[in-house]
C-alpha cells in the first residue's frame, strides 16, 4: 500500500492517495493502527488543500494518542511475550509534535489565526514536557526547532512579540543542537528582499517521503538471550516461568530476533527557490524528518534489542517446555509431540517481526523561504532543483495576495 500512496503523492495526485488510504482502513491499518490511519489521511488531505477535512482527521489522531499515551507504560510490561506491533500504535514523540504543527498550518491556510494559536500553545506545552523529561537523558529530540520557528511567526502575526522572541530564541538554540545531533546546517530563516511598503511571503516546501521502518533479523547466542531474559525486569507469569526454567539449567541454541531499522526512499529534489517580479529567495532546510527519525530510533535501540531478545527467548523456552511435556506423556515420535513442535514454530515465526509502524505520509524534509514583496497580487514561481542545481520541476501559483504589514503563507508538496 505504501508504494502506491507514495507514487500518488509523487505524481501530485493527493485525491488518489486519499482514496487508497481510505480503502485500506480495515485492511492494512485495522483497529490497533487508527492513529496511523488518521495521521496518513490527514497529511494527504492537507497536501490536497482540504484543510478542514485534514484537521478533523488530525483531531481524531490526537484524541486517540492522548487516550493511549497514559496507558502505554503500563501496557508495555504486560505484552513482553508478544510482538510490540500487537499493541495499539501511540506514535513517536516527533510524530506527536508534528501533528500539532500540521494542525497549526491547517488553520493558517484556513485564515483561522485563533485556532492556529491554540495549536501553538499545545505545542509549547508538549515541547516543555519533552524538555523537562529528557533534559538529562542524552536524548537528541527534546525540542523541535521548526515548531518553535513556526510558533514565533504566528505569535508575531498576533502581536505577541515577547512570546515570539522566546519561541525564536528556543528555535535558534534547538537548531544549534540539531547541527550537533543530526549534522544539519543551521538555517537563518530570515526574510529577504526590501520591498517597502509591503508584506511577506512564507513559502513552505514539503519534500520527499518519510523513511520507512523495516524489520531486520539477527542470530543471537543463547548466552546473550538468557542474560536478556534474566535482566528484563518483567514479572508476568510467562517471563517468570522462563526465568525458573533457566535457573533449572535449561539450555537452548541460538535464536533469531528482529529489530526495526529505517530505510529512506530516494528522492531527486534537493533544493527549491521562489521567484516573482525579479525578487527571489532560496528555501533552507528547516526540518530533517529523516535524520530525526533515525537518531530517535538509534537512541532507543538498546532497549528495543533487549526486549526483542528476551521476548524471543521466552517464547522459545515456553515452547520447549510444552514440547518436552508432551514428549514425556506421549513419546518423542508421537503425532501429538510433532504437532506441538509445529505449532510452537508457527507461533514464534508469526510474532518475531519488528514493529515497523510509522507515519508514512510525512515528508522527509520541510524547507522554508521568506520573501518581502510589494503589496498586491503576485504570480509565484517555484523551481525545484536536483543535487547539481539543475531544474527538475517548476510550478506557478497564480494570484497570491500580499497584504501590507502581513504575512501570506504558501505551501507545496513534492516527492520526486
Tab-separated table of C-alpha atoms in Angstrom:
chain	number	residue	atom	x	y	z
A	1	UNK	CA	0.000	0.000	0.000
A	2	UNK	CA	2.751	2.460	0.949
A	3	UNK	CA	4.375	2.285	-2.502
A	4	UNK	CA	1.055	3.093	-4.173
A	5	UNK	CA	0.390	6.011	-1.820
A	6	UNK	CA	3.913	7.377	-2.321
A	7	UNK	CA	3.537	7.089	-6.092
A	8	UNK	CA	0.321	9.110	-5.933
A	9	UNK	CA	1.986	11.749	-3.747
A	10	UNK	CA	4.945	11.953	-6.158
A	11	UNK	CA	2.501	12.441	-9.039
A	12	UNK	CA	0.695	15.171	-7.099
A	13	UNK	CA	-2.490	13.090	-7.137
A	14	UNK	CA	-3.391	13.529	-3.483
A	15	UNK	CA	-7.007	12.517	-4.048
A	16	UNK	CA	-5.824	9.113	-5.285
A	17	UNK	CA	-3.594	8.802	-2.224
A	18	UNK	CA	-6.576	9.650	-0.023
A	19	UNK	CA	-8.796	7.056	-1.698
A	20	UNK	CA	-6.134	4.370	-1.314
A	21	UNK	CA	-5.682	5.100	2.410
A	22	UNK	CA	-9.452	5.086	2.993
A	23	UNK	CA	-9.801	1.712	1.220
A	24	UNK	CA	-7.141	0.228	3.490
A	25	UNK	CA	-8.694	1.421	6.774
A	26	UNK	CA	-9.832	-2.030	7.868
A	27	UNK	CA	-7.212	-3.993	5.912
A	28	UNK	CA	-3.704	-2.565	6.230
A	29	UNK	CA	-4.485	-0.412	9.273
A	30	UNK	CA	-7.056	-2.135	11.454
A	31	UNK	CA	-8.230	-1.222	14.936
A	32	UNK	CA	-4.778	-1.089	16.553
A	33	UNK	CA	-3.459	1.381	13.957
A	34	UNK	CA	-6.174	4.012	13.924
A	35	UNK	CA	-3.645	6.681	14.968
A	36	UNK	CA	-1.639	5.934	11.824
A	37	UNK	CA	-4.746	5.868	9.655
A	38	UNK	CA	-5.817	9.346	10.763
A	39	UNK	CA	-2.255	10.710	10.525
A	40	UNK	CA	-1.749	9.375	6.994
A	41	UNK	CA	-5.167	10.534	5.847
A	42	UNK	CA	-4.819	13.970	7.467
A	43	UNK	CA	-1.477	14.591	5.780
A	44	UNK	CA	-2.612	13.796	2.225
A	45	UNK	CA	-5.769	15.856	2.713
A	46	UNK	CA	-3.548	18.731	3.855
A	47	UNK	CA	-1.434	18.275	0.713
A	48	UNK	CA	-4.636	18.391	-1.358
A	49	UNK	CA	-5.696	21.673	0.229
A	50	UNK	CA	-8.578	20.049	2.129
A	51	UNK	CA	-7.565	21.781	5.323
A	52	UNK	CA	-10.851	21.438	7.195
A	53	UNK	CA	-11.140	17.704	6.494
A	54	UNK	CA	-7.451	17.275	7.287
A	55	UNK	CA	-7.831	18.884	10.673
A	56	UNK	CA	-10.813	16.707	11.526
A	57	UNK	CA	-8.668	13.608	10.992
A	58	UNK	CA	-5.715	15.059	12.877
A	59	UNK	CA	-8.067	15.838	15.744
A	60	UNK	CA	-9.119	12.178	15.835
A	61	UNK	CA	-5.472	11.081	15.764
A	62	UNK	CA	-4.628	13.455	18.602
A	63	UNK	CA	-7.549	12.288	20.750
A	64	UNK	CA	-6.538	8.645	20.265
A	65	UNK	CA	-2.876	9.445	21.020
A	66	UNK	CA	-3.831	11.163	24.244
A	67	UNK	CA	-6.057	8.248	25.208
A	68	UNK	CA	-3.278	5.716	24.586
A	69	UNK	CA	-0.395	7.746	25.955
A	70	UNK	CA	-1.348	7.319	29.601
A	71	UNK	CA	-1.806	3.569	29.101
A	72	UNK	CA	1.353	2.853	27.101
A	73	UNK	CA	3.777	2.485	30.024
A	74	UNK	CA	1.607	0.039	31.943
A	75	UNK	CA	0.804	-1.913	28.802
A	76	UNK	CA	4.451	-2.358	27.796
A	77	UNK	CA	5.281	-4.878	30.521
A	78	UNK	CA	2.111	-6.865	30.022
A	79	UNK	CA	2.921	-7.559	26.369
A	80	UNK	CA	6.551	-8.623	26.618
A	81	UNK	CA	5.910	-12.086	25.172
A	82	UNK	CA	4.041	-10.584	22.220
A	83	UNK	CA	5.442	-8.519	19.404
A	84	UNK	CA	5.318	-4.757	20.023
A	85	UNK	CA	3.137	-4.327	16.933
A	86	UNK	CA	0.320	-6.206	18.674
A	87	UNK	CA	-0.280	-3.129	20.838
A	88	UNK	CA	-2.143	-0.004	19.763
A	89	UNK	CA	0.156	2.432	17.995
A	90	UNK	CA	0.580	5.560	20.113
A	91	UNK	CA	3.049	7.478	17.911
A	92	UNK	CA	6.678	8.566	18.184
A	93	UNK	CA	7.456	11.747	20.098
A	94	UNK	CA	8.311	13.665	16.930
A	95	UNK	CA	5.087	12.458	15.309
A	96	UNK	CA	3.051	13.866	18.200
A	97	UNK	CA	4.754	17.236	17.787
A	98	UNK	CA	4.380	17.271	14.003
A	99	UNK	CA	0.669	16.551	14.351
A	100	UNK	CA	0.231	19.901	16.115
A	101	UNK	CA	2.465	21.583	13.516
A	102	UNK	CA	0.163	20.285	10.782
A	103	UNK	CA	-2.925	21.406	12.681
A	104	UNK	CA	-1.454	24.901	13.134
A	105	UNK	CA	-0.677	25.041	9.404
A	106	UNK	CA	-4.202	23.870	8.550
A	107	UNK	CA	-5.638	26.799	10.496
A	108	UNK	CA	-3.135	29.214	8.929
A	109	UNK	CA	-4.320	28.196	5.464
A	110	UNK	CA	-7.931	28.499	6.637
A	111	UNK	CA	-7.137	32.061	7.850
A	112	UNK	CA	-8.112	30.993	11.363
A	113	UNK	CA	-5.429	32.679	13.456
A	114	UNK	CA	-7.180	31.991	16.762
A	115	UNK	CA	-7.166	28.215	16.364
A	116	UNK	CA	-3.657	28.257	14.902
A	117	UNK	CA	-2.536	29.852	18.166
A	118	UNK	CA	-4.383	27.149	20.123
A	119	UNK	CA	-2.184	24.583	18.368
A	120	UNK	CA	0.909	26.678	19.059
A	121	UNK	CA	0.096	26.746	22.767
A	122	UNK	CA	-0.428	22.964	22.766
A	123	UNK	CA	2.926	22.606	21.020
A	124	UNK	CA	4.556	24.781	23.647
A	125	UNK	CA	3.215	22.605	26.479
A	126	UNK	CA	4.236	19.389	24.719
A	127	UNK	CA	7.753	20.611	23.943
A	128	UNK	CA	8.182	21.862	27.502
A	129	UNK	CA	7.223	18.380	28.704
A	130	UNK	CA	9.881	16.907	26.406
A	131	UNK	CA	12.455	19.380	27.716
A	132	UNK	CA	11.619	18.518	31.327
A	133	UNK	CA	11.505	14.741	30.901
A	134	UNK	CA	14.516	14.301	28.614
A	135	UNK	CA	16.775	17.104	29.874
A	136	UNK	CA	19.348	14.752	31.435
A	137	UNK	CA	18.816	11.628	29.373
A	138	UNK	CA	21.140	12.297	26.444
A	139	UNK	CA	18.190	12.380	24.066
A	140	UNK	CA	18.599	14.442	20.913
A	141	UNK	CA	14.918	15.163	20.271
A	142	UNK	CA	13.762	17.105	23.311
A	143	UNK	CA	12.618	20.221	21.459
A	144	UNK	CA	11.535	20.948	17.902
A	145	UNK	CA	13.293	23.812	16.116
A	146	UNK	CA	10.855	24.006	13.201
A	147	UNK	CA	7.828	24.006	15.517
A	148	UNK	CA	9.385	26.778	17.618
A	149	UNK	CA	10.208	28.801	14.482
A	150	UNK	CA	6.642	28.483	13.188
A	151	UNK	CA	5.342	29.450	16.633
A	152	UNK	CA	7.478	32.592	16.597
A	153	UNK	CA	5.924	33.692	13.293
A	154	UNK	CA	2.378	33.089	14.497
A	155	UNK	CA	2.989	34.932	17.761
A	156	UNK	CA	4.344	37.876	15.759
A	157	UNK	CA	1.305	37.761	13.481
A	158	UNK	CA	-0.869	38.110	16.559
A	159	UNK	CA	1.211	40.944	18.048
A	160	UNK	CA	2.578	38.797	20.888
A	161	UNK	CA	6.138	39.924	20.420
A	162	UNK	CA	7.533	38.741	23.741
A	163	UNK	CA	6.172	35.226	23.135
A	164	UNK	CA	7.575	35.428	19.607
A	165	UNK	CA	11.024	36.394	20.907
A	166	UNK	CA	11.070	33.483	23.372
A	167	UNK	CA	9.986	30.975	20.710
A	168	UNK	CA	12.560	32.304	18.215
A	169	UNK	CA	15.333	32.017	20.795
A	170	UNK	CA	14.298	28.435	21.546
A	171	UNK	CA	14.290	27.761	17.811
A	172	UNK	CA	17.839	29.105	17.388
A	173	UNK	CA	19.112	27.117	20.355
A	174	UNK	CA	17.459	23.928	19.111
A	175	UNK	CA	18.815	24.397	15.588
A	176	UNK	CA	22.292	24.510	17.111
A	177	UNK	CA	21.507	21.213	18.856
A	178	UNK	CA	20.198	19.845	15.532
A	179	UNK	CA	23.533	20.663	13.938
A	180	UNK	CA	25.385	18.585	16.525
A	181	UNK	CA	22.878	15.719	16.663
A	182	UNK	CA	21.857	15.381	13.021
A	183	UNK	CA	24.635	17.096	11.062
A	184	UNK	CA	22.051	19.552	9.761
A	185	UNK	CA	23.237	23.035	8.737
A	186	UNK	CA	21.799	25.731	10.985
A	187	UNK	CA	19.378	27.796	8.855
A	188	UNK	CA	18.990	31.553	9.208
A	189	UNK	CA	15.336	31.563	8.087
A	190	UNK	CA	15.472	35.357	7.835
A	191	UNK	CA	13.322	37.352	5.451
A	192	UNK	CA	14.978	38.627	2.251
A	193	UNK	CA	14.039	41.465	-0.087
A	194	UNK	CA	13.479	45.173	0.514
A	195	UNK	CA	10.019	45.925	-0.851
A	196	UNK	CA	8.565	48.752	1.224
A	197	UNK	CA	5.769	49.225	1.987
A	198	UNK	CA	4.778	45.597	1.560
A	199	UNK	CA	4.204	42.256	3.182
A	200	UNK	CA	5.932	38.923	3.456
A	201	UNK	CA	5.568	35.587	1.693
A	202	UNK	CA	6.409	32.490	3.751
A	203	UNK	CA	6.794	29.502	1.453
A	204	UNK	CA	6.969	26.019	2.996
A	205	UNK	CA	8.168	23.182	0.797
A	206	UNK	CA	7.310	19.639	1.968
A	207	UNK	CA	9.916	17.495	0.234
A	208	UNK	CA	10.391	13.742	-0.209
A	209	UNK	CA	8.738	10.957	1.739
A	210	UNK	CA	9.449	9.905	5.285
A	211	UNK	CA	11.833	6.990	5.814
A	212	UNK	CA	10.154	3.644	6.298
A	213	UNK	CA	10.818	1.236	9.115
A	214	UNK	CA	11.955	-2.230	8.054
A	215	UNK	CA	12.465	-5.419	10.044
A	216	UNK	CA	15.977	-6.843	10.164
A	217	UNK	CA	16.711	-10.275	11.632
A	218	UNK	CA	19.806	-11.354	13.553
A	219	UNK	CA	21.004	-14.552	15.230
A	220	UNK	CA	21.710	-14.187	18.931
A	221	UNK	CA	23.763	-16.622	21.003
A	222	UNK	CA	21.861	-18.464	23.731
A	223	UNK	CA	24.003	-16.962	26.490
A	224	UNK	CA	23.045	-13.420	25.443
A	225	UNK	CA	19.402	-14.456	25.185
A	226	UNK	CA	19.453	-15.916	28.706
A	227	UNK	CA	21.002	-12.723	30.071
A	228	UNK	CA	18.272	-10.656	28.382
A	229	UNK	CA	15.538	-12.780	29.978
A	230	UNK	CA	17.051	-12.515	33.445
A	231	UNK	CA	17.575	-8.762	33.160
A	232	UNK	CA	14.187	-7.986	31.624
A	233	UNK	CA	12.747	-6.930	34.987
A	234	UNK	CA	9.383	-8.310	33.940
A	235	UNK	CA	7.129	-10.089	36.449
A	236	UNK	CA	4.433	-11.500	34.194
A	237	UNK	CA	3.722	-15.213	34.535
A	238	UNK	CA	5.344	-16.333	31.288
A	239	UNK	CA	8.524	-14.392	31.994
A	240	UNK	CA	8.688	-15.873	35.491
A	241	UNK	CA	8.285	-19.380	34.087
A	242	UNK	CA	11.118	-18.729	31.643
A	243	UNK	CA	13.418	-17.472	34.398
A	244	UNK	CA	12.642	-20.535	36.501
A	245	UNK	CA	13.454	-22.779	33.552
A	246	UNK	CA	16.799	-21.033	33.107
A	247	UNK	CA	17.596	-21.452	36.797
A	248	UNK	CA	16.831	-25.144	36.402
A	249	UNK	CA	19.528	-25.356	33.773
A	250	UNK	CA	17.523	-25.310	30.558
A	251	UNK	CA	19.853	-24.892	27.596
A	252	UNK	CA	18.968	-23.770	24.129
A	253	UNK	CA	20.539	-22.815	20.858
A	254	UNK	CA	20.973	-19.506	19.121
A	255	UNK	CA	17.719	-17.733	18.419
A	256	UNK	CA	16.622	-15.354	15.687
A	257	UNK	CA	15.318	-11.936	16.662
A	258	UNK	CA	14.117	-8.934	14.688
A	259	UNK	CA	14.883	-5.252	15.256
A	260	UNK	CA	13.488	-2.223	13.402
A	261	UNK	CA	15.631	-0.002	11.208
A	262	UNK	CA	14.943	2.896	8.867
A	263	UNK	CA	15.391	2.989	5.102
A	264	UNK	CA	14.972	6.215	3.145
A	265	UNK	CA	13.043	6.197	-0.092
A	266	UNK	CA	15.215	8.073	-2.621
A	267	UNK	CA	14.001	11.458	-3.838
A	268	UNK	CA	15.592	13.627	-6.506
A	269	UNK	CA	14.682	17.165	-5.418
A	270	UNK	CA	17.402	18.617	-3.204
A	271	UNK	CA	16.519	22.323	-3.132
A	272	UNK	CA	13.924	24.868	-4.200
A	273	UNK	CA	13.683	28.579	-4.928
A	274	UNK	CA	10.839	31.078	-5.091
A	275	UNK	CA	10.737	33.972	-7.539
A	276	UNK	CA	8.334	36.664	-8.680
A	277	UNK	CA	8.777	40.012	-10.436
A	278	UNK	CA	12.563	39.915	-10.147
A	279	UNK	CA	12.610	39.022	-6.437
A	280	UNK	CA	13.754	35.589	-5.352
A	281	UNK	CA	14.626	33.507	-2.303
A	282	UNK	CA	16.056	30.023	-1.874
A	283	UNK	CA	14.499	27.672	0.618
A	284	UNK	CA	16.524	26.459	3.576
A	285	UNK	CA	16.226	23.098	5.276
A	286	UNK	CA	14.092	23.798	8.343
A	287	UNK	CA	13.346	20.231	9.463
A	288	UNK	CA	15.073	16.970	8.542
A	289	UNK	CA	12.486	14.360	9.488
A	290	UNK	CA	14.676	11.518	8.234
A	291	UNK	CA	17.577	12.469	10.494
A	292	UNK	CA	15.283	12.971	13.482
A	293	UNK	CA	13.556	9.609	12.997
A	294	UNK	CA	16.812	7.683	12.555
A	295	UNK	CA	18.517	9.310	15.537
A	296	UNK	CA	15.487	8.809	17.768
A	297	UNK	CA	15.393	5.099	16.923
A	298	UNK	CA	19.156	4.682	17.411
A	299	UNK	CA	18.847	6.099	20.929
A	300	UNK	CA	16.149	3.572	21.817
A	301	UNK	CA	17.555	0.546	20.005
A	302	UNK	CA	19.364	-0.860	23.059
A	303	UNK	CA	16.077	-1.167	24.966
A	304	UNK	CA	14.254	-2.440	21.871
A	305	UNK	CA	17.030	-5.000	21.336
A	306	UNK	CA	16.903	-6.256	24.925
A	307	UNK	CA	13.131	-6.614	24.845
A	308	UNK	CA	13.212	-8.372	21.449
A	309	UNK	CA	15.843	-10.853	22.607
A	310	UNK	CA	14.021	-11.518	25.878
A	311	UNK	CA	10.715	-11.922	24.040
A	312	UNK	CA	12.147	-14.426	21.552
A	313	UNK	CA	13.967	-16.369	24.267
A	314	UNK	CA	10.871	-16.593	26.497
A	315	UNK	CA	8.799	-17.903	23.627
A	316	UNK	CA	11.480	-20.478	22.831
A	317	UNK	CA	11.652	-21.591	26.476
A	318	UNK	CA	7.877	-21.878	26.840
A	319	UNK	CA	7.596	-23.751	23.555
A	320	UNK	CA	10.372	-26.162	24.537
A	321	UNK	CA	8.805	-26.757	27.949
A	322	UNK	CA	5.442	-27.530	26.315
A	323	UNK	CA	7.097	-29.797	23.774
A	324	UNK	CA	9.040	-31.689	26.460
A	325	UNK	CA	5.851	-32.168	28.485
A	326	UNK	CA	4.008	-33.659	25.508
A	327	UNK	CA	7.005	-35.846	24.597
A	328	UNK	CA	7.144	-37.167	28.159
A	329	UNK	CA	3.464	-38.045	28.059
A	330	UNK	CA	3.069	-39.367	24.504
A	331	UNK	CA	6.610	-40.038	23.277
A	332	UNK	CA	9.168	-38.223	21.104
A	333	UNK	CA	7.734	-39.529	17.824
A	334	UNK	CA	4.056	-39.162	18.652
A	335	UNK	CA	1.835	-37.065	16.452
A	336	UNK	CA	0.933	-35.007	19.490
A	337	UNK	CA	4.588	-34.097	20.023
A	338	UNK	CA	5.176	-33.300	16.353
A	339	UNK	CA	2.028	-31.157	16.288
A	340	UNK	CA	3.162	-29.253	19.383
A	341	UNK	CA	6.549	-28.580	17.817
A	342	UNK	CA	4.987	-27.361	14.575
A	343	UNK	CA	2.535	-25.099	16.404
A	344	UNK	CA	5.293	-23.572	18.525
A	345	UNK	CA	7.410	-22.855	15.460
A	346	UNK	CA	4.466	-21.228	13.665
A	347	UNK	CA	3.617	-19.040	16.665
A	348	UNK	CA	7.216	-17.930	17.022
A	349	UNK	CA	7.523	-17.053	13.335
A	350	UNK	CA	4.256	-15.125	13.439
A	351	UNK	CA	5.314	-12.918	16.335
A	352	UNK	CA	9.020	-12.398	15.650
A	353	UNK	CA	8.943	-9.410	13.358
A	354	UNK	CA	9.990	-5.960	14.435
A	355	UNK	CA	7.407	-3.234	14.908
A	356	UNK	CA	7.770	-1.289	11.662
A	357	UNK	CA	4.826	1.074	12.023
A	358	UNK	CA	5.209	4.806	11.495
A	359	UNK	CA	3.605	7.906	9.967
A	360	UNK	CA	4.133	7.107	6.295
A	361	UNK	CA	2.835	10.301	4.649
A	362	UNK	CA	5.176	12.680	6.455
A	363	UNK	CA	7.706	14.372	4.156
A	364	UNK	CA	11.412	13.722	4.582
A	365	UNK	CA	12.068	17.474	4.803
A	366	UNK	CA	10.413	20.795	5.472
A	367	UNK	CA	12.117	23.662	3.638
A	368	UNK	CA	11.307	27.361	4.132
A	369	UNK	CA	11.842	30.586	2.182
A	370	UNK	CA	10.779	34.069	3.314
A	371	UNK	CA	10.468	36.894	0.802
A	372	UNK	CA	9.393	40.529	1.189
A	373	UNK	CA	7.104	41.620	-1.600
A	374	UNK	CA	5.143	44.694	-2.533
A	375	UNK	CA	1.511	44.669	-1.518
A	376	UNK	CA	-0.734	43.371	-4.270
A	377	UNK	CA	-1.283	40.232	-6.314
A	378	UNK	CA	1.682	38.148	-7.464
A	379	UNK	CA	2.253	35.049	-9.564
A	380	UNK	CA	4.693	32.971	-7.514
A	381	UNK	CA	7.047	30.711	-9.472
A	382	UNK	CA	8.788	27.852	-7.641
A	383	UNK	CA	11.697	25.954	-9.153
A	384	UNK	CA	12.623	22.554	-7.752
A	385	UNK	CA	16.262	21.635	-8.189
A	386	UNK	CA	18.311	18.450	-8.235
A	387	UNK	CA	21.568	17.873	-6.321
A	388	UNK	CA	23.584	19.503	-9.127
A	389	UNK	CA	21.326	22.567	-9.225
A	390	UNK	CA	19.537	21.552	-12.411
A	391	UNK	CA	15.852	22.399	-12.648
A	392	UNK	CA	13.701	19.278	-12.284
A	393	UNK	CA	10.274	20.835	-11.906
A	394	UNK	CA	8.574	24.247	-11.914
A	395	UNK	CA	5.207	25.267	-10.576
A	396	UNK	CA	3.348	28.571	-10.604
A	397	UNK	CA	0.860	29.777	-8.006
A	398	UNK	CA	-1.232	32.460	-9.639
A	399	UNK	CA	-2.874	35.382	-7.897
A	400	UNK	CA	-1.191	35.159	-4.494
A	401	UNK	CA	-2.212	38.200	-2.460
A	402	UNK	CA	0.373	40.041	-0.373
A	403	UNK	CA	-1.075	42.411	2.238
A	404	UNK	CA	0.853	45.352	3.628
A	405	UNK	CA	2.314	44.566	7.041
A	406	UNK	CA	1.054	40.981	6.976
A	407	UNK	CA	2.368	37.510	6.193
A	408	UNK	CA	0.963	35.279	3.486
A	409	UNK	CA	1.667	31.550	3.847
A	410	UNK	CA	2.002	29.224	0.861
A	411	UNK	CA	2.989	25.565	0.710
A	412	UNK	CA	3.706	22.836	-1.832
A	413	UNK	CA	4.409	19.105	-1.666
A	414	UNK	CA	6.903	17.182	-3.797
A	415	UNK	CA	8.102	13.581	-3.618
A	416	UNK	CA	10.022	13.096	-6.864
